[in-house]
Amino acid sequence: MLLRAFRLLMHRGLDAELLFLGTGPQKEAWQSLAAELGIAERIQWLGSVPHVQVPEMMAQMDVLVLPSRSAPDWQEQFGLVLAQAMMRGLPVIGSTCGAIPEVIGREDVIFPEGNEVALARILERILVDEGWRRELSQYGRERALCCYSFQALAEKLIQVYLHTGLGCPSRTISS
């Protein structure tokens, strides 16, 4: 679906490149589809990237897309890569799969699962509208800091303990 959305961008005359990080059982099928769609020369298949190199890869990107699709026994639970990208100020786009909309927290960068036209529309806007891209970058960074930073998560955990009464165990001394 991301490949088809990317092809729509190419047909609209946008000069872009697609980086695929990671690997999986569908990689060969995706590479074949990219060739069939005539966009293979615009795609870099980077495969598995060591965790320490992910920030370096993100620094090369204008936007990160998480186009997850639900399966009968699976939905995206969190999408850690979204929080990582947002923390770096990288605009993110995601599908309606699982918790993605909640993690991102903005409806204007969410597209219905499998809808390549909606994804292409959002991608095009991010790539051509520098002001919106900056707004998304700032929003994502602020959201990541307030919701997903270690400090924010520690504060939320403390609140859970306090709310459940587990925060300050009382001790009794018996003689």
Tab-separated table of C-alpha atoms in Angstrom:
chain	number	residue	atom	x	y	z
A	1	MET	CA	0.000	0.000	0.000
A	2	LEU	CA	2.865	2.406	0.767
A	3	LEU	CA	4.392	1.483	-2.590
A	4	ARG	CA	1.167	2.328	-4.412
A	5	ALA	CA	0.904	5.647	-2.554
A	6	PHE	CA	4.511	6.392	-3.490
A	7	ARG	CA	3.734	5.668	-7.145
A	8	LEU	CA	0.890	8.214	-6.974
A	9	LEU	CA	3.412	10.795	-5.752
A	10	MET	CA	5.770	9.970	-8.612
A	11	HIS	CA	2.912	10.388	-11.129
A	12	ARG	CA	2.192	13.816	-9.617
A	13	GLY	CA	5.768	14.825	-10.360
A	14	LEU	CA	7.143	14.832	-6.825
A	15	ASP	CA	10.844	14.133	-6.566
A	16	ALA	CA	11.134	11.784	-3.610
A	17	GLU	CA	12.940	8.690	-2.459
A	18	LEU	CA	11.606	5.908	-0.259
A	19	LEU	CA	13.748	4.223	2.400
A	20	PHE	CA	12.655	0.840	3.732
A	21	LEU	CA	14.173	-0.044	7.097
A	22	GLY	CA	13.759	-3.547	8.419
A	23	THR	CA	12.965	-6.812	6.765
A	24	GLY	CA	10.322	-9.464	6.787
A	25	PRO	CA	8.754	-12.313	4.869
A	26	GLN	CA	7.118	-9.958	2.345
A	27	LYS	CA	10.290	-8.125	1.305
A	28	GLU	CA	10.707	-9.989	-2.002
A	29	ALA	CA	7.041	-9.479	-2.871
A	30	TRP	CA	7.379	-5.754	-2.137
A	31	GLN	CA	10.506	-5.528	-4.286
A	32	SER	CA	8.685	-7.270	-7.146
A	33	LEU	CA	5.728	-4.918	-6.759
A	34	ALA	CA	8.056	-1.894	-6.787
A	35	ALA	CA	9.549	-3.123	-10.076
A	36	GLU	CA	6.071	-3.779	-11.498
A	37	LEU	CA	4.947	-0.264	-10.501
A	38	GLY	CA	8.052	1.266	-12.100
A	39	ILE	CA	9.343	2.849	-8.901
A	40	ALA	CA	12.119	0.432	-7.890
A	41	GLU	CA	14.888	2.889	-8.799
A	42	ARG	CA	13.469	5.386	-6.272
A	43	ILE	CA	13.596	2.938	-3.344
A	44	GLN	CA	16.448	1.971	-1.027
A	45	TRP	CA	15.973	-1.353	0.770
A	46	LEU	CA	18.217	-0.974	3.815
A	47	GLY	CA	17.167	-4.159	5.596
A	48	SER	CA	17.763	-4.604	9.296
A	49	VAL	CA	19.529	-1.636	10.822
A	50	PRO	CA	21.254	-1.851	14.221
A	51	HIS	CA	19.266	0.031	16.850
A	52	VAL	CA	22.091	2.514	17.414
A	53	GLN	CA	21.972	3.521	13.725
A	54	VAL	CA	18.234	4.264	13.642
A	55	PRO	CA	18.661	7.926	14.733
A	56	GLU	CA	21.199	8.400	11.930
A	57	MET	CA	18.723	6.930	9.431
A	58	MET	CA	15.920	9.132	10.755
A	59	ALA	CA	18.110	12.204	10.271
A	60	GLN	CA	17.991	11.485	6.511
A	61	MET	CA	14.187	11.416	6.402
A	62	ASP	CA	11.567	14.112	5.851
A	63	VAL	CA	8.754	11.935	7.215
A	64	LEU	CA	8.247	8.489	8.739
A	65	VAL	CA	5.280	6.347	7.687
A	66	LEU	CA	3.920	3.444	9.738
A	67	PRO	CA	1.344	1.862	7.386
A	68	SER	CA	0.488	-1.107	9.617
A	69	ARG	CA	-2.530	-3.220	8.733
A	70	SER	CA	-4.624	-5.244	11.140
A	71	ALA	CA	-4.756	-9.026	10.922
A	72	PRO	CA	-7.350	-11.315	12.516
A	73	ASP	CA	-5.000	-11.951	15.443
A	74	TRP	CA	-2.870	-8.777	15.471
A	75	GLN	CA	-3.005	-4.984	15.664
A	76	GLU	CA	-0.221	-2.467	16.190
A	77	GLN	CA	0.124	-2.128	19.964
A	78	PHE	CA	2.252	0.978	20.275
A	79	GLY	CA	4.629	1.601	17.399
A	80	LEU	CA	7.782	2.522	19.319
A	81	VAL	CA	9.310	3.833	16.096
A	82	LEU	CA	6.639	6.565	16.101
A	83	ALA	CA	7.684	7.798	19.547
A	84	GLN	CA	11.354	7.658	18.527
A	85	ALA	CA	10.709	9.684	15.371
A	86	MET	CA	8.505	12.195	17.183
A	87	MET	CA	11.183	12.665	19.863
A	88	ARG	CA	13.612	13.614	17.076
A	89	GLY	CA	11.109	16.057	15.567
A	90	LEU	CA	10.506	13.875	12.516
A	91	PRO	CA	6.919	14.201	11.233
A	92	VAL	CA	5.025	10.905	11.323
A	93	ILE	CA	2.088	9.462	9.405
A	94	GLY	CA	0.235	6.344	10.478
A	95	SER	CA	-2.683	4.131	9.633
A	96	THR	CA	-5.759	3.570	11.772
A	97	CYS	CA	-4.344	0.206	12.897
A	98	GLY	CA	-4.412	-0.425	16.630
A	99	ALA	CA	-2.887	2.238	18.875
A	100	ILE	CA	-1.225	4.258	16.092
A	101	PRO	CA	-3.785	7.110	16.156
A	102	GLU	CA	-3.490	7.369	19.944
A	103	VAL	CA	0.308	7.460	19.832
A	104	ILE	CA	0.378	10.162	17.149
A	105	GLY	CA	-2.498	12.145	18.649
A	106	ARG	CA	-3.490	14.070	15.481
A	107	GLU	CA	-6.197	13.101	13.014
A	108	ASP	CA	-4.711	14.986	10.046
A	109	VAL	CA	-1.788	12.561	9.704
A	110	ILE	CA	-3.815	9.375	10.121
A	111	PHE	CA	-5.143	7.479	7.099
A	112	PRO	CA	-7.558	4.538	6.900
A	113	GLU	CA	-5.793	1.176	6.706
A	114	GLY	CA	-5.160	0.216	3.099
A	115	ASN	CA	-6.139	3.609	1.633
A	116	GLU	CA	-3.193	4.569	-0.569
A	117	VAL	CA	-4.954	7.665	-1.945
A	118	ALA	CA	-5.389	9.127	1.552
A	119	LEU	CA	-1.782	8.268	2.426
A	120	ALA	CA	-0.496	9.865	-0.797
A	121	ARG	CA	-2.486	13.025	-0.056
A	122	ILE	CA	-0.919	13.376	3.409
A	123	LEU	CA	2.571	12.562	2.119
A	124	GLU	CA	2.270	15.103	-0.668
A	125	ARG	CA	1.204	17.826	1.727
A	126	ILE	CA	4.109	17.110	4.076
A	127	LEU	CA	6.603	17.118	1.216
A	128	VAL	CA	5.403	20.357	-0.409
A	129	ASP	CA	4.192	22.390	2.589
A	130	GLU	CA	7.295	23.269	4.592
A	131	GLY	CA	5.304	25.248	7.167
A	132	TRP	CA	3.056	22.269	7.912
A	133	ARG	CA	6.081	19.982	8.074
A	134	ARG	CA	7.663	22.302	10.680
A	135	GLU	CA	4.375	22.404	12.628
A	136	LEU	CA	4.209	18.590	12.657
A	137	SER	CA	7.839	18.398	13.707
A	138	GLN	CA	7.282	20.731	16.661
A	139	TYR	CA	4.015	19.043	17.637
A	140	GLY	CA	5.594	15.576	17.532
A	141	ARG	CA	8.571	16.606	19.636
A	142	GLU	CA	6.356	18.276	22.250
A	143	ARG	CA	4.000	15.284	22.364
A	144	ALA	CA	6.866	12.823	22.682
A	145	LEU	CA	8.437	14.820	25.511
A	146	CYS	CA	5.185	15.120	27.457
A	147	CYS	CA	3.916	11.586	26.814
A	148	TYR	CA	6.788	9.231	25.960
A	149	SER	CA	10.010	10.549	27.538
A	150	PHE	CA	11.507	8.614	30.449
A	151	GLN	CA	10.541	11.444	32.795
A	152	ALA	CA	6.934	11.517	31.557
A	153	LEU	CA	6.621	7.739	31.834
A	154	ALA	CA	8.133	7.737	35.348
A	155	GLU	CA	5.673	10.431	36.456
A	156	LYS	CA	2.757	8.437	35.040
A	157	LEU	CA	3.965	5.307	36.822
A	158	ILE	CA	4.182	7.201	40.116
A	159	GLN	CA	0.611	8.428	39.601
A	160	VAL	CA	-0.556	4.849	39.009
A	161	TYR	CA	1.094	3.743	42.252
A	162	LEU	CA	-0.395	6.651	44.175
A	163	HIS	CA	-3.845	6.134	42.656
A	164	THR	CA	-3.879	2.436	43.510
A	165	GLY	CA	-2.513	2.961	46.986
A	166	LEU	CA	0.726	1.173	46.198
A	167	GLY	CA	2.863	4.312	46.351
A	168	CYS	CA	3.640	4.465	50.051
A	169	PRO	CA	3.368	1.138	51.777
A	170	SER	CA	2.575	1.527	55.434
A	171	ARG	CA	4.670	-0.450	57.820
A	172	THR	CA	3.614	-1.794	61.117
A	173	ILE	CA	6.004	-2.692	63.831
A	174	SER	CA	4.977	-5.488	66.047
A	175	SER	CA	6.572	-6.292	69.343
